[in-house]
XYZ file of C-alpha atoms in Angstrom:
478
model
C 76.244 22.746 18.029
C 77.722 24.121 14.846
C 77.898 22.202 11.603
C 80.740 19.833 10.865
C 82.415 20.339 7.518
C 82.516 16.577 6.934
C 78.719 16.280 6.898
C 78.262 16.999 3.201
C 81.004 14.503 2.340
C 79.329 11.781 4.404
C 75.888 12.454 2.937
C 77.278 12.574 -0.583
C 79.119 9.308 0.004
C 75.866 7.517 0.813
C 74.048 9.145 -2.103
C 76.879 8.209 -4.460
C 76.729 4.618 -3.222
C 73.015 4.428 -4.025
C 73.611 5.882 -7.481
C 76.367 3.334 -8.171
C 74.207 0.434 -7.046
C 71.393 1.662 -9.264
C 73.717 1.646 -12.288
C 75.399 -1.630 -11.360
C 72.144 -3.549 -10.958
C 70.345 -1.752 -13.799
C 67.665 -0.862 -11.307
C 64.944 1.661 -12.105
C 65.100 2.961 -8.557
C 67.180 2.438 -5.432
C 66.044 3.188 -1.883
C 67.641 2.639 1.511
C 65.585 1.860 4.625
C 67.620 2.141 7.800
C 67.610 0.557 11.206
C 67.726 2.783 14.253
C 71.147 3.034 15.844
C 74.056 4.664 14.071
C 71.616 6.304 11.657
C 69.757 7.876 14.537
C 72.996 9.348 15.888
C 74.173 10.572 12.492
C 70.897 12.125 11.379
C 71.695 14.945 13.822
C 74.724 15.713 11.655
C 73.632 14.829 8.110
C 70.813 15.854 5.784
C 69.625 12.672 4.110
C 67.432 12.753 1.016
C 64.101 10.982 0.562
C 66.012 8.003 -0.761
C 67.186 7.307 2.791
C 64.537 6.476 5.365
C 65.968 7.275 8.790
C 62.948 7.445 11.080
C 61.135 4.292 10.016
C 58.002 3.107 11.847
C 58.102 0.329 14.444
C 56.556 -2.126 11.935
C 59.280 -1.328 9.423
C 61.959 -1.696 12.112
C 60.506 -5.067 13.081
C 60.547 -6.225 9.466
C 64.157 -5.091 9.017
C 65.198 -6.886 12.187
C 63.427 -10.105 11.174
C 64.103 -10.415 7.443
C 67.815 -11.013 6.906
C 67.799 -12.875 3.587
C 67.645 -11.590 0.008
C 64.124 -11.926 -1.391
C 61.506 -10.345 -3.654
C 58.914 -8.417 -1.671
C 55.335 -9.596 -1.853
C 52.335 -7.294 -1.627
C 52.031 -7.627 2.169
C 55.693 -6.741 2.680
C 55.398 -3.735 0.388
C 52.436 -2.472 2.385
C 54.367 -2.978 5.618
C 57.302 -1.022 4.219
C 54.984 1.602 2.690
C 56.346 1.059 -0.832
C 54.328 1.752 -3.943
C 55.850 0.886 -7.334
C 54.422 0.165 -10.759
C 52.813 -3.221 -11.312
C 55.392 -4.112 -13.953
C 58.245 -4.136 -11.466
C 59.508 -6.349 -8.680
C 61.199 -4.942 -5.597
C 64.268 -6.766 -4.396
C 65.137 -6.678 -0.701
C 68.876 -6.748 0.188
C 69.690 -6.798 3.934
C 72.730 -4.731 4.895
C 75.157 -5.285 7.757
C 78.520 -3.841 8.759
C 80.905 -5.206 11.392
C 78.145 -7.378 12.929
C 75.722 -4.433 12.989
C 72.461 -4.564 11.053
C 72.193 -1.343 9.019
C 68.843 -1.920 7.308
C 67.989 -2.900 3.741
C 68.548 -1.785 0.165
C 65.438 -1.874 -2.060
C 66.029 -2.260 -5.799
C 63.306 -1.928 -8.404
C 63.861 -3.818 -11.668
C 61.825 -5.090 -14.605
C 59.758 -8.126 -13.737
C 61.065 -11.317 -15.305
C 60.708 -14.364 -13.087
C 58.912 -14.893 -9.820
C 61.950 -16.391 -8.073
C 65.609 -15.455 -7.929
C 68.100 -17.800 -9.530
C 71.227 -18.852 -7.634
C 73.529 -16.714 -9.757
C 71.261 -13.706 -9.078
C 71.548 -14.337 -5.333
C 75.343 -14.501 -5.552
C 75.447 -11.295 -7.570
C 73.093 -9.385 -5.267
C 74.911 -10.710 -2.197
C 78.034 -9.024 -3.576
C 76.011 -5.871 -4.208
C 74.787 -5.934 -0.600
C 78.335 -6.439 0.688
C 79.695 -3.494 -1.320
C 76.775 -1.290 -0.246
C 77.177 -2.268 3.401
C 80.903 -1.523 3.329
C 80.456 1.916 1.744
C 77.579 2.981 3.975
C 79.095 1.487 7.134
C 82.351 3.372 6.604
C 80.411 6.591 5.949
C 78.460 6.163 9.190
C 81.633 5.403 11.114
C 83.195 8.577 9.707
C 80.095 10.473 10.809
C 80.329 9.197 14.395
C 84.059 9.902 14.554
C 83.452 13.447 13.310
C 80.880 13.898 16.080
C 83.383 12.803 18.701
C 86.088 14.967 17.165
C 83.812 17.979 17.394
C 82.735 17.168 20.964
C 86.372 16.739 21.972
C 87.109 20.188 20.541
C 84.308 21.676 22.632
C 85.819 20.185 25.780
C 89.362 21.362 25.063
C 89.077 24.821 26.637
C 89.937 25.372 30.289
C 86.887 26.176 32.384
C 85.293 25.553 35.740
C 84.054 22.041 36.485
C 80.345 22.906 36.574
C 80.513 24.741 33.266
C 82.326 21.809 31.689
C 79.820 19.253 32.992
C 76.907 21.233 31.596
C 78.648 21.489 28.231
C 79.157 17.708 28.173
C 75.497 16.839 28.719
C 74.246 19.490 26.319
C 76.692 18.170 23.712
C 75.479 14.624 24.387
C 71.871 15.625 23.849
C 72.747 17.448 20.642
C 74.529 14.356 19.341
C 71.595 12.024 20.032
C 68.652 14.391 19.445
C 66.076 16.443 21.332
C 63.953 13.440 22.260
C 66.701 12.506 24.726
C 67.873 14.073 27.966
C 71.232 13.615 29.605
C 72.566 13.789 33.162
C 75.901 13.383 34.913
C 76.189 11.951 38.404
C 79.549 12.315 40.172
C 80.669 9.528 42.458
C 81.492 10.091 46.141
C 83.473 6.985 47.185
C 83.610 7.995 50.866
C 79.856 8.098 51.459
C 79.060 5.785 48.508
C 76.786 8.354 46.884
C 76.001 9.476 43.351
C 75.288 13.199 43.237
C 73.543 14.862 40.284
C 75.876 17.594 39.002
C 74.501 18.394 35.543
C 71.164 17.862 33.809
C 69.314 18.901 30.674
C 66.027 18.188 32.453
C 66.090 18.946 36.192
C 66.621 22.510 37.454
C 69.868 23.092 39.346
C 68.075 23.981 42.585
C 66.543 20.471 42.568
C 69.752 18.536 41.880
C 70.303 17.701 45.542
C 66.949 15.856 45.523
C 68.408 13.282 43.131
C 71.372 12.168 45.273
C 71.248 8.362 45.367
C 73.200 5.461 46.776
C 76.029 4.165 44.599
C 75.091 0.669 45.720
C 71.611 0.579 44.162
C 69.734 1.488 40.988
C 70.972 1.255 37.406
C 73.568 3.959 37.987
C 74.812 2.078 41.022
C 75.037 -1.124 38.978
C 77.214 0.649 36.406
C 79.474 2.012 39.173
C 79.806 -1.376 40.846
C 80.502 -3.263 37.607
C 82.286 -0.462 35.713
C 80.314 -1.458 32.634
C 77.946 0.458 30.331
C 74.381 -0.732 29.833
C 71.374 -0.009 27.626
C 67.904 -0.701 29.044
C 64.966 -0.600 26.620
C 62.246 -0.777 29.315
C 63.228 0.633 32.700
C 59.914 -0.423 34.274
C 60.726 -4.061 33.582
C 64.257 -3.928 35.035
C 64.532 -4.962 38.683
C 67.756 -2.979 39.125
C 66.115 0.371 38.311
C 65.167 3.048 40.825
C 61.510 3.296 39.855
C 60.864 6.520 41.801
C 63.589 8.362 39.883
C 62.415 6.839 36.592
C 58.801 7.813 37.245
C 59.734 11.361 38.259
C 61.722 11.926 35.049
C 59.366 9.814 32.884
C 62.264 7.554 31.908
C 61.271 4.557 29.780
C 64.656 3.680 28.242
C 68.172 4.585 29.308
C 71.795 4.162 28.300
C 74.444 4.580 31.007
C 78.230 4.686 30.664
C 80.779 4.929 33.476
C 82.990 8.017 33.561
C 86.535 7.191 34.557
C 90.051 8.520 34.273
C 93.252 6.535 34.815
C 91.329 3.717 36.452
C 89.472 6.012 38.860
C 85.664 6.003 38.546
C 84.413 9.593 38.573
C 80.702 9.021 37.936
C 78.225 8.086 35.217
C 76.630 9.762 32.222
C 72.967 8.941 31.530
C 71.140 9.209 28.213
C 67.409 8.606 28.589
C 64.146 8.888 26.694
C 60.464 8.916 27.545
C 59.996 6.205 24.887
C 60.872 2.523 25.011
C 63.719 1.730 22.624
C 66.588 -0.652 22.147
C 70.013 0.966 22.305
C 72.175 -0.287 19.456
C 75.816 -1.181 19.957
C 76.727 1.917 17.908
C 74.704 4.239 20.134
C 76.286 2.752 23.249
C 79.685 3.013 21.571
C 79.149 6.750 20.971
C 77.877 7.209 24.544
C 80.918 5.376 25.876
C 83.228 7.565 23.785
C 81.485 10.652 25.182
C 81.968 9.246 28.693
C 85.695 8.791 27.995
C 85.957 12.386 26.816
C 83.969 13.408 29.901
C 86.460 11.573 32.136
C 89.365 13.464 30.585
C 87.459 16.754 30.706
C 86.380 16.308 34.334
C 89.879 15.315 35.459
C 91.257 18.340 33.620
C 88.645 20.632 35.175
C 89.427 19.275 38.655
C 93.133 19.880 38.079
C 92.354 23.375 36.785
C 90.201 24.046 39.852
C 92.925 22.755 42.180
C 95.513 24.961 40.467
C 93.246 27.969 40.929
C 92.663 27.022 44.551
C 96.400 26.657 45.120
C 96.950 30.119 43.622
C 94.353 31.464 46.070
C 95.975 29.924 49.173
C 99.023 31.329 50.927
C 101.495 28.415 51.145
C 102.982 29.430 54.522
C 99.881 30.180 56.585
C 97.192 28.193 54.747
C 94.806 31.167 54.710
C 93.658 32.923 51.555
C 96.010 34.946 49.399
C 95.736 38.683 48.799
C 94.616 37.941 45.215
C 91.635 35.921 46.439
C 90.715 38.583 48.993
C 90.730 41.352 46.404
C 88.499 39.345 44.049
C 86.041 38.204 46.703
C 85.907 41.484 48.661
C 84.665 43.491 45.669
C 81.707 41.113 45.315
C 80.931 41.357 49.036
C 80.989 45.178 49.014
C 78.669 45.260 45.998
C 76.303 42.833 47.743
C 76.358 44.849 50.981
C 75.603 48.125 49.188
C 72.848 46.498 47.126
C 71.120 44.931 50.141
C 71.865 47.639 52.696
C 73.998 45.309 54.835
C 76.836 46.203 57.198
C 80.430 45.193 56.456
C 83.727 45.675 58.295
C 87.413 45.131 57.560
C 90.266 44.362 59.976
C 93.916 45.036 59.134
C 96.313 43.191 61.463
C 100.101 43.398 61.751
C 102.462 41.389 63.996
C 104.483 43.804 66.148
C 108.290 43.738 65.819
C 108.122 40.697 63.530
C 111.443 41.543 61.867
C 113.179 41.092 65.239
C 111.604 37.620 65.551
C 113.040 36.584 62.173
C 116.428 38.171 62.863
C 116.909 36.689 66.330
C 114.990 33.396 66.238
C 115.126 32.559 62.519
C 112.630 32.327 59.695
C 111.352 28.881 60.697
C 110.197 30.318 64.013
C 108.784 33.304 62.155
C 106.769 31.017 59.860
C 105.487 29.089 62.873
C 104.281 32.312 64.506
C 102.569 33.327 61.244
C 100.689 30.022 61.299
C 99.807 30.442 64.975
C 98.434 33.951 64.381
C 96.457 32.632 61.403
C 94.972 29.908 63.611
C 93.915 32.444 66.250
C 92.241 34.667 63.650
C 90.402 31.792 61.958
C 89.221 30.366 65.291
C 87.638 33.692 66.226
C 85.756 34.519 63.022
C 82.912 32.780 61.183
C 83.462 30.319 58.349
C 81.755 32.817 56.038
C 84.336 35.507 56.936
C 87.536 35.774 54.920
C 91.030 35.871 56.381
C 93.914 36.543 53.986
C 97.627 37.167 54.278
C 98.014 40.650 52.889
C 101.802 40.719 52.772
C 104.726 39.848 55.057
C 103.400 39.825 58.617
C 100.195 41.655 57.691
C 96.726 40.083 57.572
C 93.324 41.347 56.448
C 89.909 40.054 57.514
C 86.612 40.694 55.726
C 83.540 40.558 57.970
C 80.297 40.646 55.926
C 77.166 41.806 57.817
C 79.258 42.845 60.848
C 78.839 46.301 62.390
C 81.699 48.443 63.701
C 81.018 47.668 67.413
C 80.883 43.924 66.670
C 84.077 44.156 64.588
C 85.767 45.911 67.538
C 84.793 43.082 69.896
C 86.176 40.504 67.458
C 89.417 42.479 67.077
C 89.908 42.844 70.853
C 89.363 39.112 71.343
C 91.918 38.262 68.626
C 94.367 40.784 70.152
C 94.235 39.111 73.578
C 94.361 35.531 72.334
C 97.353 36.116 70.060
C 99.417 37.025 73.143
C 98.272 33.847 74.904
C 98.409 31.374 72.006
C 101.697 32.232 70.289
C 105.051 30.747 71.269
C 107.175 32.773 71.682
C 104.430 35.250 72.586
C 103.929 38.173 70.217
C 101.530 41.082 70.078
C 99.592 42.512 67.147
C 98.196 45.871 66.111
C 94.782 46.150 64.462
C 92.938 48.773 62.421
C 89.187 48.705 61.713
C 87.103 50.323 58.971
C 83.380 49.829 58.356
C 81.210 50.422 55.321
C 78.980 53.506 55.337
C 77.554 55.971 52.860
C 80.779 57.962 52.428
C 82.992 55.012 51.490
C 81.515 52.872 48.778
C 84.485 50.813 47.578
C 86.778 48.151 48.970
C 89.802 50.303 48.073
C 88.546 53.042 50.392
C 87.802 50.573 53.182
C 91.255 48.986 52.962
C 92.909 52.409 52.909
C 90.958 53.482 56.004
C 91.708 50.248 57.872
C 95.382 50.668 56.968
C 95.401 54.224 58.383
C 93.804 52.938 61.596
C 96.445 50.187 61.780
C 99.214 52.756 61.288
C 97.741 54.793 64.153
C 97.839 51.703 66.430
C 101.498 51.065 65.612
C 102.498 54.718 65.985
C 100.799 54.989 69.389
C 102.303 52.059 71.261
C 101.258 48.917 69.297
C 99.313 45.994 70.888
C 96.027 47.852 70.454
C 92.940 48.219 68.260
C 92.113 51.488 66.473
C 88.899 52.389 64.642
C 89.245 54.611 61.597
C 86.374 56.940 62.475
C 87.851 57.609 65.934
C 91.348 58.014 64.515
C 90.091 60.380 61.828
C 88.354 62.560 64.418
C 91.479 62.718 66.619
C 93.653 63.675 63.666
C 91.207 66.426 62.700
C 91.206 67.768 66.291
C 95.015 67.784 66.402
C 95.133 69.576 63.058
C 92.754 72.246 64.361
C 94.857 72.797 67.498
């Protein structure tokens, strides 16, 4: 993830705050020790100096969480906090908080005078702590907002759903750090399942192994309650799916629901192999990412549906010529690479203009749909049937030889006459892939010539290009 231009401003803001407090309090030195939480999120974006301790030890974190009053540090406390100052100085401890969030503590070194703080000193340093908290809290908030702004920019481009999901989880991991992994489960409300669709940990080929019930586990709890959670010790939580946690070595996890316009789409997981408390700020960022994910997923689904609609012929419901041309090139390349057979059918409804002229276009459209149904019911689901134009259809038959393609064509020919009302006939041309024709353009051209031969020689029949080509050559020689 590229750098955000606001980073230097945020870092400088915190440094400037420390400098100002040092001058204001006439301190010899000023150091900030931070709690985990918003600092942990923002350290991915900012380069803090040695004056700011971001990755404090568990003992330091415990001290910061426990000591919430202004006081002078004794020797034991200084050892706990790993502070070493000259013997002629005291170190003053000022707890910092912002919008009900504990940020950490400001440590001020000043000349030793009295062993205890006077009341007026406490009032003064309380004001110092308030000003420091406000400045640093606003800087951290700006940092988190800049992260979300950048993530939102990453999600703004149109792309396929799977690509977008992967970008979301990779962005989430980059925001929170490499010690975390992230996953997205999409919700299937029909079968009440949560299906893994993106992961920074599990390989894609194993995603299907992680499909779980939406009525159990921590992810299921989030779906059922539509509420984000942070769990510091998964092993101690009765709601957790322990098999999944053990497999991924999950010790702590934050989960936020992904929704859009009131519709629950899934969940986004952020997990670590270490036990840790998720701060309200971290969950806030995760929830914001989930909201962006909801918008991005809904947009990707709409984009996918628009593409699908462009690939479907609106009258017949089969694929469009555009889809056929895109897909057929891939199939020809695959067949040539693997030495597989491949055949193409070109089909045309005989005298279709007379149907439209005498019976009307509504009847014509109905016959088009009936012919489509016959074709689709007599080919495999892996085969591709497309409307090629007007009353013309094209069928791609991967791994189908010429004799097999002829049998399929003859069956379709007979059933069209029986299953259309009013009954119509069709003409069919067949071309198959071999060493002399190595492109879809050549195959389509050959199938079209075979179709033309069928129509020119009585219609209601199947013609194979190789046979037609030989007959034409014989006639030319005569």
